[in-house]
Tab-separated table of C-alpha atoms in Angstrom:
chain	number	residue	atom	x	y	z
Z	27	UNK	CA	-0.150	42.950	-11.729
Z	28	UNK	CA	3.152	41.081	-11.614
Z	29	UNK	CA	3.042	37.748	-13.391
Z	30	UNK	CA	4.179	34.748	-11.313
Z	31	UNK	CA	7.606	33.449	-12.214
Z	32	UNK	CA	7.279	29.878	-13.521
Z	33	UNK	CA	9.086	27.275	-11.455
Z	34	UNK	CA	12.055	25.496	-12.928
Z	35	UNK	CA	11.295	21.746	-12.960
Z	36	UNK	CA	13.310	19.812	-10.392
Z	37	UNK	CA	15.943	17.422	-11.667
Z	38	UNK	CA	16.365	13.969	-10.157
Z	39	UNK	CA	19.608	15.107	-8.519
Z	40	UNK	CA	17.809	18.099	-7.006
Z	41	UNK	CA	15.035	15.858	-5.670
Z	42	UNK	CA	17.552	13.592	-3.971
Z	43	UNK	CA	19.260	16.635	-2.483
Z	44	UNK	CA	15.944	17.968	-1.157
Z	45	UNK	CA	15.231	14.594	0.437
Z	46	UNK	CA	18.572	14.566	2.229
Z	47	UNK	CA	18.084	18.154	3.417
Z	48	UNK	CA	14.622	17.350	4.803
Z	49	UNK	CA	15.862	14.428	6.889
Z	50	UNK	CA	15.864	14.418	10.684
Z	51	UNK	CA	18.199	11.988	12.519
Z	52	UNK	CA	15.903	11.614	15.532
Z	53	UNK	CA	12.899	10.824	13.335
Z	54	UNK	CA	15.050	8.445	11.300
Z	55	UNK	CA	16.033	6.491	14.413
Z	56	UNK	CA	12.378	6.229	15.478
Z	57	UNK	CA	11.252	5.102	12.004
Z	58	UNK	CA	13.923	2.439	11.796
Z	59	UNK	CA	12.544	0.923	14.997
Z	60	UNK	CA	8.893	1.423	14.029
Z	61	UNK	CA	9.295	-0.277	10.641
Z	62	UNK	CA	11.207	-3.248	12.072
Z	63	UNK	CA	14.516	-2.879	10.232
Z	64	UNK	CA	16.614	-5.049	12.536
Z	65	UNK	CA	18.170	-8.435	11.657
Z	66	UNK	CA	15.504	-11.006	10.856
Z	67	UNK	CA	12.672	-8.466	10.952
Z	68	UNK	CA	10.380	-7.787	7.994
Z	69	UNK	CA	12.089	-4.493	7.115
Z	70	UNK	CA	15.614	-5.721	7.658
Z	71	UNK	CA	18.197	-3.303	6.273
Z	72	UNK	CA	15.762	-0.538	5.301
Z	73	UNK	CA	17.215	2.936	5.785
Z	74	UNK	CA	15.343	6.104	6.738
Z	75	UNK	CA	16.175	9.759	6.348
Z	76	UNK	CA	13.507	10.755	8.861
Z	77	UNK	CA	11.002	12.831	6.853
Z	78	UNK	CA	7.447	13.383	8.022
Z	79	UNK	CA	4.564	12.630	5.651
Z	80	UNK	CA	3.326	16.253	5.246
Z	81	UNK	CA	6.803	17.221	4.034
Z	82	UNK	CA	6.758	14.271	1.646
Z	83	UNK	CA	3.427	15.384	0.223
Z	84	UNK	CA	4.689	18.903	-0.404
Z	85	UNK	CA	7.774	17.540	-2.101
Z	86	UNK	CA	5.624	15.254	-4.262
Z	87	UNK	CA	3.666	18.266	-5.501
Z	88	UNK	CA	6.940	19.938	-6.475
Z	89	UNK	CA	8.204	16.834	-8.309
Z	90	UNK	CA	5.332	16.170	-10.706
Z	91	UNK	CA	7.507	17.073	-13.690
Z	92	UNK	CA	9.880	14.128	-13.175
Z	93	UNK	CA	9.865	11.675	-16.059
Z	94	UNK	CA	8.762	8.082	-15.506
Z	95	UNK	CA	12.372	7.029	-16.044
Z	96	UNK	CA	13.484	9.338	-13.225
Z	97	UNK	CA	10.677	8.120	-10.974
Z	98	UNK	CA	11.707	4.518	-11.621
Z	99	UNK	CA	15.272	5.422	-10.687
Z	100	UNK	CA	13.994	7.005	-7.475
Z	101	UNK	CA	11.980	3.882	-6.725
Z	102	UNK	CA	15.215	1.874	-6.715
Z	103	UNK	CA	16.815	4.159	-4.120
Z	104	UNK	CA	18.268	2.847	-0.856
Z	105	UNK	CA	16.378	5.422	1.212
Z	106	UNK	CA	12.850	4.513	2.240
Z	107	UNK	CA	11.531	8.039	1.779
Z	108	UNK	CA	12.858	8.175	-1.784
Z	109	UNK	CA	10.878	5.042	-2.620
Z	110	UNK	CA	7.797	6.454	-0.890
Z	111	UNK	CA	8.124	9.657	-2.884
Z	112	UNK	CA	8.408	7.670	-6.119
Z	113	UNK	CA	5.221	5.783	-5.269
Z	114	UNK	CA	3.371	8.996	-4.414
Z	115	UNK	CA	4.393	10.332	-7.814
Z	116	UNK	CA	3.269	7.155	-9.585
Z	117	UNK	CA	-0.161	7.194	-7.933
Z	118	UNK	CA	-0.556	10.867	-8.804
Z	119	UNK	CA	0.600	10.282	-12.383
Z	120	UNK	CA	-1.838	7.377	-12.768
Z	121	UNK	CA	-4.728	9.546	-11.557
Z	122	UNK	CA	-3.787	12.357	-13.940
Z	123	UNK	CA	-3.049	10.141	-16.962
Z	124	UNK	CA	-5.298	10.794	-19.944
Z	125	UNK	CA	-4.535	7.754	-22.111
Z	126	UNK	CA	-4.603	3.992	-21.712
Z	127	UNK	CA	-0.962	3.872	-22.824
Z	128	UNK	CA	0.120	6.200	-19.999
Z	129	UNK	CA	-1.750	4.227	-17.365
Z	130	UNK	CA	-0.453	0.900	-18.686
Z	131	UNK	CA	3.133	2.169	-18.599
Z	132	UNK	CA	2.752	3.136	-14.939
Z	133	UNK	CA	1.136	-0.198	-14.057
Z	134	UNK	CA	3.914	-2.149	-15.748
Z	135	UNK	CA	6.613	-0.018	-14.129
Z	136	UNK	CA	5.073	-0.748	-10.738
Z	137	UNK	CA	4.885	-4.502	-11.228
Z	138	UNK	CA	8.452	-4.828	-12.468
Z	139	UNK	CA	9.662	-2.980	-9.370
Z	140	UNK	CA	7.774	-4.730	-6.581
Z	141	UNK	CA	11.106	-5.628	-4.959
Z	142	UNK	CA	11.316	-1.942	-4.015
Z	143	UNK	CA	7.736	-1.719	-2.739
Z	144	UNK	CA	9.123	-3.422	0.305
Z	145	UNK	CA	7.415	-2.224	3.443
Z	146	UNK	CA	3.801	-2.080	4.488
Z	147	UNK	CA	3.442	1.701	4.152
Z	148	UNK	CA	4.843	1.569	0.619
Z	149	UNK	CA	2.318	-1.105	-0.345
Z	150	UNK	CA	-0.599	0.580	1.395
Z	151	UNK	CA	0.035	3.952	-0.241
Z	152	UNK	CA	0.201	2.579	-3.788
Z	153	UNK	CA	-1.412	-0.812	-4.424
Z	154	UNK	CA	-5.041	0.336	-4.627
Z	155	UNK	CA	-4.232	3.490	-6.580
Z	156	UNK	CA	-2.215	1.699	-9.257
Z	157	UNK	CA	-2.871	-2.059	-9.314
Z	158	UNK	CA	-6.482	-1.864	-8.162
Z	159	UNK	CA	-7.280	1.099	-10.371
Z	160	UNK	CA	-5.710	-0.527	-13.425
Z	161	UNK	CA	-7.479	-3.848	-12.971
Z	162	UNK	CA	-10.853	-2.234	-12.309
Z	163	UNK	CA	-11.841	-2.668	-15.965
Z	164	UNK	CA	-9.633	-5.677	-16.741
Z	165	UNK	CA	-9.133	-9.304	-15.801
Z	166	UNK	CA	-8.195	-9.596	-12.149
Z	167	UNK	CA	-6.326	-12.886	-12.371
Z	168	UNK	CA	-3.091	-10.942	-11.806
Z	169	UNK	CA	-4.236	-10.559	-8.206
Z	170	UNK	CA	-4.333	-14.337	-7.797
Z	171	UNK	CA	-0.768	-14.562	-9.100
Z	172	UNK	CA	0.378	-11.913	-6.641
Z	173	UNK	CA	-1.516	-13.574	-3.779
Z	174	UNK	CA	0.361	-16.837	-4.451
Z	175	UNK	CA	3.748	-15.139	-4.679
Z	176	UNK	CA	6.571	-16.263	-2.382
Z	177	UNK	CA	7.260	-12.556	-1.783
Z	178	UNK	CA	5.572	-11.089	1.271
Z	179	UNK	CA	5.015	-7.667	-0.249
Z	180	UNK	CA	3.464	-8.984	-3.459
Z	181	UNK	CA	0.941	-10.910	-1.388
Z	182	UNK	CA	0.113	-7.740	0.528
Z	183	UNK	CA	-0.213	-5.840	-2.766
Z	184	UNK	CA	-2.782	-8.414	-3.880
Z	185	UNK	CA	-5.160	-7.847	-0.988
Z	186	UNK	CA	-4.633	-4.078	-0.578
Z	187	UNK	CA	-5.233	-3.542	-4.318
Z	188	UNK	CA	-8.812	-4.714	-3.782
Z	189	UNK	CA	-9.484	-1.616	-1.673
Z	190	UNK	CA	-10.098	0.158	-4.974
Z	191	UNK	CA	-12.901	-2.291	-5.781
Z	192	UNK	CA	-14.389	-2.042	-2.285
Z	193	UNK	CA	-14.682	1.725	-2.659
Z	194	UNK	CA	-16.660	1.104	-5.826
Z	195	UNK	CA	-18.976	-1.356	-4.114
Z	196	UNK	CA	-17.354	-4.487	-5.589
Z	197	UNK	CA	-16.622	-6.938	-2.783
Z	198	UNK	CA	-16.173	-10.318	-4.436
Z	199	UNK	CA	-12.496	-9.980	-5.332
Z	200	UNK	CA	-11.581	-9.031	-1.770
Z	201	UNK	CA	-13.320	-12.125	-0.436
Z	202	UNK	CA	-11.645	-14.326	-3.052
Z	203	UNK	CA	-8.136	-13.007	-2.377
Z	204	UNK	CA	-8.731	-13.067	1.379
Z	205	UNK	CA	-9.636	-16.743	1.132
Z	206	UNK	CA	-6.383	-17.423	-0.719
Z	207	UNK	CA	-4.420	-15.687	2.037
Z	208	UNK	CA	-6.088	-17.211	5.104
Z	209	UNK	CA	-3.331	-19.806	5.376
Z	210	UNK	CA	-0.531	-17.255	5.076
Z	211	UNK	CA	2.138	-17.461	7.761
Z	212	UNK	CA	2.933	-13.748	8.082
Z	213	UNK	CA	1.272	-11.407	10.550
Z	214	UNK	CA	1.429	-8.489	8.088
Z	215	UNK	CA	-0.752	-10.460	5.682
Z	216	UNK	CA	-3.168	-11.343	8.496
Z	217	UNK	CA	-3.491	-7.635	9.376
Z	218	UNK	CA	-3.981	-6.536	5.776
Z	219	UNK	CA	-6.553	-9.267	5.127
Z	220	UNK	CA	-8.485	-8.439	8.280
Z	221	UNK	CA	-8.401	-4.756	7.413
Z	222	UNK	CA	-9.857	-5.339	3.941
Z	223	UNK	CA	-12.509	-7.658	5.372
Z	224	UNK	CA	-13.452	-4.939	7.850
Z	225	UNK	CA	-13.827	-2.527	4.929
Z	226	UNK	CA	-16.132	-5.062	3.252
Z	227	UNK	CA	-18.213	-5.194	6.434
Z	228	UNK	CA	-18.492	-1.402	6.561
Z	229	UNK	CA	-20.250	-1.543	3.176
Z	230	UNK	CA	-22.138	-4.825	3.592
Z	231	UNK	CA	-22.046	-6.513	6.989
Z	232	UNK	CA	-24.172	-9.525	5.975
Z	233	UNK	CA	-21.591	-10.352	3.267
Z	234	UNK	CA	-18.817	-10.232	5.876
Z	235	UNK	CA	-20.947	-12.354	8.216
Z	236	UNK	CA	-21.269	-15.083	5.587
Z	237	UNK	CA	-17.513	-15.077	5.024
Z	238	UNK	CA	-16.789	-15.285	8.744
Z	239	UNK	CA	-19.411	-17.958	9.311
Z	240	UNK	CA	-17.426	-20.091	6.875
Z	241	UNK	CA	-13.897	-19.189	8.035
Z	242	UNK	CA	-13.834	-17.694	11.549
Z	243	UNK	CA	-13.034	-21.005	13.224
Z	244	UNK	CA	-9.847	-21.557	11.242
Z	245	UNK	CA	-8.615	-18.149	10.064
Z	246	UNK	CA	-5.691	-16.412	11.813
Z	247	UNK	CA	-6.816	-14.701	15.021
Z	248	UNK	CA	-5.178	-11.403	14.017
Z	249	UNK	CA	-7.115	-11.324	10.752
Z	250	UNK	CA	-10.337	-12.137	12.593
Z	251	UNK	CA	-9.795	-9.426	15.221
Z	252	UNK	CA	-9.219	-6.821	12.516
Z	253	UNK	CA	-12.255	-8.012	10.542
Z	254	UNK	CA	-14.704	-7.792	13.451
Z	255	UNK	CA	-13.389	-4.558	14.975
Z	256	UNK	CA	-16.492	-2.496	14.141
Z	257	UNK	CA	-19.034	-5.109	15.211
Z	258	UNK	CA	-20.999	-5.038	18.450
Z	259	UNK	CA	-19.212	-6.484	21.510
Z	260	UNK	CA	-21.575	-9.466	21.617
Z	261	UNK	CA	-21.020	-10.272	17.967
Z	262	UNK	CA	-17.242	-9.939	18.316
Z	263	UNK	CA	-17.261	-12.345	21.234
Z	264	UNK	CA	-19.364	-14.831	19.294
Z	265	UNK	CA	-16.867	-14.906	16.431
Z	266	UNK	CA	-13.802	-15.000	18.699
Z	267	UNK	CA	-15.213	-17.966	20.637
Z	268	UNK	CA	-15.078	-19.986	17.442
């Protein structure tokens, strides 16, 4: 039987070349509209190569050998897909890490680079798997700091990170961070908060009911609509009438 030829690890330059080769101009134009990259929009100035997610996932599997230093460099790239790839690699590396030191290094790398985790898909694909996972056995006050940040994406990181706790049946931190964010002015925070509240309700609807009984009358309507999405029509109407 012929032995498989071992793959040569990709260099950072080779990864960037593969990203450029995988790009599609038509998809790039669509993504730039979809992710609101125009003047004054939340993704202003972001640039897309136009790479579909399945291709990104295959590339991430091929790039596991990149060093953390190379991944951090990729995270600072101008292209959106390069940053997404870096975050996929960080989440994967965190899951595969075998020591506290390795996981802490990834967590710290992530938090010092939040300026590059700068669109909702980048946050949603990484916050729970890195920030939530790291804080699962530690103090969670860092979430409060992020929730009070002047930076939109750090506030979204704060609430999405709690998805890790929700999956483990811990709901209190989501409710606490959601309460901090109810007065937020940005629609992307309202959507993320409502989404996490809906996830709470999927595990424990009475807990969500108590939260909404206290806040439905004053919370942003977008957050409320997301939170009650899985409820019965009559119950949804009752909360929306408030």
